[in-house]
mmCIF file with all atom_site columns, C-alpha atoms in Angstrom:
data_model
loop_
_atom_site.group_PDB
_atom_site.id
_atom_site.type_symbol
_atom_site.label_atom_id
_atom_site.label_alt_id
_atom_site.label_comp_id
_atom_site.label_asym_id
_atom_site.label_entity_id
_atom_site.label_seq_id
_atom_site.pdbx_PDB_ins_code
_atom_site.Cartn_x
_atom_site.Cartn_y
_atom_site.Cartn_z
_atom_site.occupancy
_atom_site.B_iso_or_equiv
_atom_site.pdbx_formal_charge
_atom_site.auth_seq_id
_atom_site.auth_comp_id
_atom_site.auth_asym_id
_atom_site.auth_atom_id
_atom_site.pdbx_PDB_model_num
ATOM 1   C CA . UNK A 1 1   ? -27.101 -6.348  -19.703 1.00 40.00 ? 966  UNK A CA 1
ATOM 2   C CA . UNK A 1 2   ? -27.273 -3.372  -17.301 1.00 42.00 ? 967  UNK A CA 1
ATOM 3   C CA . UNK A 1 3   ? -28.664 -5.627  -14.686 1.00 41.00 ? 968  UNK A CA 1
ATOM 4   C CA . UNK A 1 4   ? -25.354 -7.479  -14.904 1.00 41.00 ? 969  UNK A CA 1
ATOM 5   C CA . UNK A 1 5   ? -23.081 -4.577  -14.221 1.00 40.00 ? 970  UNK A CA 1
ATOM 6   C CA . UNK A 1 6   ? -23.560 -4.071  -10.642 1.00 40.00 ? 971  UNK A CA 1
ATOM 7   C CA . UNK A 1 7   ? -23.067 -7.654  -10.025 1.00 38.00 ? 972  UNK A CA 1
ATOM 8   C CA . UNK A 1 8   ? -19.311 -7.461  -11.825 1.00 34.00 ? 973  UNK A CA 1
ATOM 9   C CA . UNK A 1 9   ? -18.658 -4.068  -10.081 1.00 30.00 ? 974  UNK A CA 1
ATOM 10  C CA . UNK A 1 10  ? -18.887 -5.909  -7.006  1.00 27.00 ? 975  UNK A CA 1
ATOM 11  C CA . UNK A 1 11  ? -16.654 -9.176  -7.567  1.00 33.00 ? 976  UNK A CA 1
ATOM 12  C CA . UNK A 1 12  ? -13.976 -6.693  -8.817  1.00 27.00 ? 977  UNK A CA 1
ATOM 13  C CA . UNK A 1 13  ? -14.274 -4.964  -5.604  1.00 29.00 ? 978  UNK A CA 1
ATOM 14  C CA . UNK A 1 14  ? -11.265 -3.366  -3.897  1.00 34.00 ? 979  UNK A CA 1
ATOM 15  C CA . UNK A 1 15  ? -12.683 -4.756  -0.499  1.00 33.00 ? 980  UNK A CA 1
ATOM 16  C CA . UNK A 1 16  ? -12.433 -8.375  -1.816  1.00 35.00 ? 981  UNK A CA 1
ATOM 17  C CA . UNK A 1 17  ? -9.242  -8.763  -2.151  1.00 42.00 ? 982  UNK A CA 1
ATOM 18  C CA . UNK A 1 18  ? -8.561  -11.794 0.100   1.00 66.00 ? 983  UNK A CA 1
ATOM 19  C CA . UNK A 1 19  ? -6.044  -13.297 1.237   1.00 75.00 ? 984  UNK A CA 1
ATOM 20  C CA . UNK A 1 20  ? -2.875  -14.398 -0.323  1.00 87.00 ? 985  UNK A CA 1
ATOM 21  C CA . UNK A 1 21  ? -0.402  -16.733 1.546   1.00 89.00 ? 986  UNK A CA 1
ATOM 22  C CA . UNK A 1 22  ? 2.916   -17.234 0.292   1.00 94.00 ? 987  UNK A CA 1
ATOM 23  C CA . UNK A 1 23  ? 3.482   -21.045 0.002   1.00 94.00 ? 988  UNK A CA 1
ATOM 24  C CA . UNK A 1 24  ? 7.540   -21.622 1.186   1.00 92.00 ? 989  UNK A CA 1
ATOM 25  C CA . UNK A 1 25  ? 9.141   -24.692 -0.872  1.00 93.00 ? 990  UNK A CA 1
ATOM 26  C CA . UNK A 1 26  ? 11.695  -26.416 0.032   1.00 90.00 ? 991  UNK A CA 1
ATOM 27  C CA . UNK A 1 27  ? 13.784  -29.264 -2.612  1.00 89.00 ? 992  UNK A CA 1
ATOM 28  C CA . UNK A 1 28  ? 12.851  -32.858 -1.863  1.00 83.00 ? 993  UNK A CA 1
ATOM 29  C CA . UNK A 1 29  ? 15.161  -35.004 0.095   1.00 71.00 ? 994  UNK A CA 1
ATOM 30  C CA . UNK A 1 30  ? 14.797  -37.712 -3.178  1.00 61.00 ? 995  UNK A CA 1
ATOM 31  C CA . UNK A 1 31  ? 15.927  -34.640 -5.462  1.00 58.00 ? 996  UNK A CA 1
ATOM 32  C CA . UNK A 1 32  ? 19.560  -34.934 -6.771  1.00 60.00 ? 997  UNK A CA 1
ATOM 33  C CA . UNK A 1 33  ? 20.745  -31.283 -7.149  1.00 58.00 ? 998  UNK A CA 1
ATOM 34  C CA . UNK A 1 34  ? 21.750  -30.736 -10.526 1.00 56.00 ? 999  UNK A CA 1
ATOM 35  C CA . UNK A 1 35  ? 23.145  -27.377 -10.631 1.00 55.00 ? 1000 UNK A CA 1
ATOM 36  C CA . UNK A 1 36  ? 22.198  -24.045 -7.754  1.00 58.00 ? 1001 UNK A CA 1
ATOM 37  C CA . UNK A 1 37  ? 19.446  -24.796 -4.259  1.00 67.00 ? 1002 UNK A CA 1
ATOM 38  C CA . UNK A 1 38  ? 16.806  -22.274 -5.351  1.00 79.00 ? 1003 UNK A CA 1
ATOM 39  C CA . UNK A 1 39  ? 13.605  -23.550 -5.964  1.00 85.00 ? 1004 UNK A CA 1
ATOM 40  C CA . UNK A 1 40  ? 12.571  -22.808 -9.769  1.00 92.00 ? 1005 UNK A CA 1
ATOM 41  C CA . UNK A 1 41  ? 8.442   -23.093 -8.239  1.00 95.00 ? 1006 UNK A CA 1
ATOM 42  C CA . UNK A 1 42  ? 6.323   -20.341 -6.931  1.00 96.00 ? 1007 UNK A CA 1
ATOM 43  C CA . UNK A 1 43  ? 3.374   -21.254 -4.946  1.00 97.00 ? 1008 UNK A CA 1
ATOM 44  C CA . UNK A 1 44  ? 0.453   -19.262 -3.332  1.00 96.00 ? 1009 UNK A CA 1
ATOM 45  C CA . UNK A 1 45  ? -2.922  -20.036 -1.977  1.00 95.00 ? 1010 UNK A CA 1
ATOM 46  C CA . UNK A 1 46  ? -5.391  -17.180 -3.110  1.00 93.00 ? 1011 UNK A CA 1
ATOM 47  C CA . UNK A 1 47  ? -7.909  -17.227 -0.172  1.00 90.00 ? 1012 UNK A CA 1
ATOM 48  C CA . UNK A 1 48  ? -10.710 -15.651 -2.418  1.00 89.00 ? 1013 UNK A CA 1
ATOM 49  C CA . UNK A 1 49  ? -11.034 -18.676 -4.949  1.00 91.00 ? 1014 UNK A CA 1
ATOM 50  C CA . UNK A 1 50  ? -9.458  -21.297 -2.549  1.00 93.00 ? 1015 UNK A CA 1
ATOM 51  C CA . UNK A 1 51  ? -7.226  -22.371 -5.106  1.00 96.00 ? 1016 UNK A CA 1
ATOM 52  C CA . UNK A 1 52  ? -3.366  -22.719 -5.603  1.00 96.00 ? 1017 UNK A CA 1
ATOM 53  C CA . UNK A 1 53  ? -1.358  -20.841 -8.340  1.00 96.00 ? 1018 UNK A CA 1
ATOM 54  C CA . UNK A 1 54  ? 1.301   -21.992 -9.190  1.00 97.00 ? 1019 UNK A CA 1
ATOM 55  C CA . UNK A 1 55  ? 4.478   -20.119 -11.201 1.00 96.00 ? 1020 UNK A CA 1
ATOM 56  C CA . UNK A 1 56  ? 7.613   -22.042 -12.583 1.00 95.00 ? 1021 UNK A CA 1
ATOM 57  C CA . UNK A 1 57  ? 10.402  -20.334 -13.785 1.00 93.00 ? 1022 UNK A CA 1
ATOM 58  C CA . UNK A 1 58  ? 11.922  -22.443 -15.981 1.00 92.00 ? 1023 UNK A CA 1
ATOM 59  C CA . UNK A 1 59  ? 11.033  -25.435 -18.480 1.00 94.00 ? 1024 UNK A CA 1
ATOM 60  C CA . UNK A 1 60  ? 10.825  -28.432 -16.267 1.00 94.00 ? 1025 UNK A CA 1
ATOM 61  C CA . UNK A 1 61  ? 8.900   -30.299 -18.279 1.00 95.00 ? 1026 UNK A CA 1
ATOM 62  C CA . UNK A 1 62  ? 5.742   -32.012 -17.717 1.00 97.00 ? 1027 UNK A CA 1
ATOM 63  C CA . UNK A 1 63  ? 5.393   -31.320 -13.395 1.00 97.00 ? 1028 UNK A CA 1
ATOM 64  C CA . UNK A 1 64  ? 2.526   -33.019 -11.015 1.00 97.00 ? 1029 UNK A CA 1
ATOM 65  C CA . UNK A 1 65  ? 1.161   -31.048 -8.044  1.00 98.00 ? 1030 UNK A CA 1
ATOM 66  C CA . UNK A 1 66  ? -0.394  -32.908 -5.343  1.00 98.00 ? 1031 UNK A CA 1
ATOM 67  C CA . UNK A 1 67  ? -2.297  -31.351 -2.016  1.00 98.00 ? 1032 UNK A CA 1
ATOM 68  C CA . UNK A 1 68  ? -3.373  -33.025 1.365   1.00 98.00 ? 1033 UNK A CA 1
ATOM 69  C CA . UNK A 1 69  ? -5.068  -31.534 3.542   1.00 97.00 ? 1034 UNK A CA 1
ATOM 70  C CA . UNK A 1 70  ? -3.907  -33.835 6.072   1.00 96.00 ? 1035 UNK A CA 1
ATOM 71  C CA . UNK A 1 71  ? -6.465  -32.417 9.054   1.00 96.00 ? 1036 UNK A CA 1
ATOM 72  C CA . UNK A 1 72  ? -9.574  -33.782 6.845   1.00 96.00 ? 1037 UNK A CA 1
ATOM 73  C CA . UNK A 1 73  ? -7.771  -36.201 4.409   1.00 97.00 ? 1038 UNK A CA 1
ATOM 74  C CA . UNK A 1 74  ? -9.084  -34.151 1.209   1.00 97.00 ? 1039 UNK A CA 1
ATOM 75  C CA . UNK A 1 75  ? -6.936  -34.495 -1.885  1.00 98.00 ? 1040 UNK A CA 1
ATOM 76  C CA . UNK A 1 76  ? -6.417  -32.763 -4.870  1.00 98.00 ? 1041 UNK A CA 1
ATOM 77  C CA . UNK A 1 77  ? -4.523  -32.978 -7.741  1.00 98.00 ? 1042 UNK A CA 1
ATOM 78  C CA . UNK A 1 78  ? -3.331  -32.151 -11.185 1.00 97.00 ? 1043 UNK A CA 1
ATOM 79  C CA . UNK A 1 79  ? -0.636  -32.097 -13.924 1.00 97.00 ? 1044 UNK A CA 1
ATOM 80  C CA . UNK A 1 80  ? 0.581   -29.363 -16.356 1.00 97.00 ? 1045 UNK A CA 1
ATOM 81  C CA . UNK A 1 81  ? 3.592   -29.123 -18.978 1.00 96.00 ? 1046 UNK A CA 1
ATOM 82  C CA . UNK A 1 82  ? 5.755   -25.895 -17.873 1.00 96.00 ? 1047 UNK A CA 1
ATOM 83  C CA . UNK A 1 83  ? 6.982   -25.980 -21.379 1.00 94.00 ? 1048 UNK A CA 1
ATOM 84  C CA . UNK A 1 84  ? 3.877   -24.303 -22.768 1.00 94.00 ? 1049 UNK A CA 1
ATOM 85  C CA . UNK A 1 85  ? 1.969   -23.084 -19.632 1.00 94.00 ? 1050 UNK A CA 1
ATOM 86  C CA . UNK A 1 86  ? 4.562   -21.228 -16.544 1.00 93.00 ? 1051 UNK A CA 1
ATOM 87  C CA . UNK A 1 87  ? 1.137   -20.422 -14.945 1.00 95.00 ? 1052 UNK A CA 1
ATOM 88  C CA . UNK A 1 88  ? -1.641  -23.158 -13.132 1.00 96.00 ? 1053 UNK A CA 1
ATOM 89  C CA . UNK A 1 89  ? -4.118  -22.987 -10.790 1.00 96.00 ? 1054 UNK A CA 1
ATOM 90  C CA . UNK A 1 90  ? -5.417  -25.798 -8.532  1.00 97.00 ? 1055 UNK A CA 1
ATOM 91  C CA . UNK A 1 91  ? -8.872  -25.362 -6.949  1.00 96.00 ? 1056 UNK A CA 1
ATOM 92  C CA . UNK A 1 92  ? -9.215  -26.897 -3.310  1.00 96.00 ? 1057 UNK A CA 1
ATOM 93  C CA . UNK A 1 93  ? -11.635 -26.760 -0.491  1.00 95.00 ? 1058 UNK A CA 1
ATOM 94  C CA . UNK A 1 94  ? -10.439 -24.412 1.122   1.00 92.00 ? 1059 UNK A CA 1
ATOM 95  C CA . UNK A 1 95  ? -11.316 -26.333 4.374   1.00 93.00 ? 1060 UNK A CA 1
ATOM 96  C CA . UNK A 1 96  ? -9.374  -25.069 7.515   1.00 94.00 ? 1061 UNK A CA 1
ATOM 97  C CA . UNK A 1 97  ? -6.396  -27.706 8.322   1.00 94.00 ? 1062 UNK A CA 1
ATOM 98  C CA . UNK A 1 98  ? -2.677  -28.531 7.695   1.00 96.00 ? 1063 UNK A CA 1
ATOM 99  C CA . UNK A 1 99  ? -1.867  -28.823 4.013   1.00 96.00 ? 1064 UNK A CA 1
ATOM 100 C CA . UNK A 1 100 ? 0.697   -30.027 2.480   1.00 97.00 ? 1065 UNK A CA 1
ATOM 101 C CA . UNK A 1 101 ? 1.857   -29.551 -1.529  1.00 97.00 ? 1066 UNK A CA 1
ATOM 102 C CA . UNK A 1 102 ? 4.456   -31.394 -3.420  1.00 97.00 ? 1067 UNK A CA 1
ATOM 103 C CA . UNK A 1 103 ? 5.784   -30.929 -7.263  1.00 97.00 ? 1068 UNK A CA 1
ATOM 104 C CA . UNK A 1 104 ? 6.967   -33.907 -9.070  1.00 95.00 ? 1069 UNK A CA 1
ATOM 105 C CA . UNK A 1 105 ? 8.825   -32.180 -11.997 1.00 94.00 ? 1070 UNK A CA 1
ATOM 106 C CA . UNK A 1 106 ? 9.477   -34.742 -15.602 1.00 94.00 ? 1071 UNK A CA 1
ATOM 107 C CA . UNK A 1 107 ? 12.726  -35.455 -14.130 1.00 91.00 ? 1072 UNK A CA 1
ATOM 108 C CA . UNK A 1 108 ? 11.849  -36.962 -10.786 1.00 91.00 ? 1073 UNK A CA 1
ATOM 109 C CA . UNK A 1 109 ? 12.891  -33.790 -8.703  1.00 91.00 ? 1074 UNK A CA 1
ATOM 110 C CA . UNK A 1 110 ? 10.647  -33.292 -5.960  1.00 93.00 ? 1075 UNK A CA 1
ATOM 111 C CA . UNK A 1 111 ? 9.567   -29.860 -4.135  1.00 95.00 ? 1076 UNK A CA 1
ATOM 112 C CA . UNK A 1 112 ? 7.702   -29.876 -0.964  1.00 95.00 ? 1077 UNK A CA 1
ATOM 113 C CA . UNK A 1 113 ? 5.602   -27.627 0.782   1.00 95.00 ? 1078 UNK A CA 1
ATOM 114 C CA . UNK A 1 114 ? 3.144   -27.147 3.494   1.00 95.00 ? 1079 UNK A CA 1
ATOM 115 C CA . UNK A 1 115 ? 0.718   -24.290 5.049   1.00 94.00 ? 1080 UNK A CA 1
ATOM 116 C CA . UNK A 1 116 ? -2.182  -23.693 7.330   1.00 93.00 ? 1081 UNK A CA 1
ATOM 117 C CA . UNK A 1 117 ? -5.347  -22.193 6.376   1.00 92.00 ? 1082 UNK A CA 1
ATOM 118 C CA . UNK A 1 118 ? -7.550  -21.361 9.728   1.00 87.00 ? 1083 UNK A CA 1
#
């Protein structure tokens, strides 16, 4: 057990923060706005795990995330209900190139989204 503690000390590491890019969305052309233009979706690539978190605001039911990297044609995706879970995380490469991120929320509105990790 005290071999392990060094090893934790270090991945919680004030040095290792990494980075964190803000993802901008923007509402889907397909989207039919239903009430206000803000986007109800957070989303941010966290360098350190290569992954995608992703926060939602408000119950929009069952919502699909897809990512491209479009440079490499990687693909990722996955599917969460906002009504129990605001909070998800997508792991990806990480592989420098042009992304690109789109929500598909229960009722067929569509946020888009794209970023470049280099």
């Amino acid at each position: 057990m005290a071999l392990l503690l060094p090893l934790s000390a270090l991945e919680m590491s004030a040095d290792e923060k990494g980075v964190i890019k803000k993802i901008p969305l923007q509402i889907g052309k397909s989207t039919i706005l239903k009430r206000d233009c803000t986007v109800p979706i957070e989303a941010n690539f966290y360098g350190t795990f290569s992954s995608i978190q992703t926060i939602i605001s408000e119950n929009m039911g069952e919502v699909e995330v897809y990512v491209t990297n479009t440079s490499t044609g990687e693909f990722w995706m996955t599917s969460f209900d906002s009504s129990i879970e605001q909070q998800s995380f997508l792991q990806i490469s990480g592989t420098p190139g042009y992304y690109e991120i789109e929500y598909i929320t229960e009722s067929g509105d569509i946020y888009e989204g794209e970023f470049l990790i280099e």
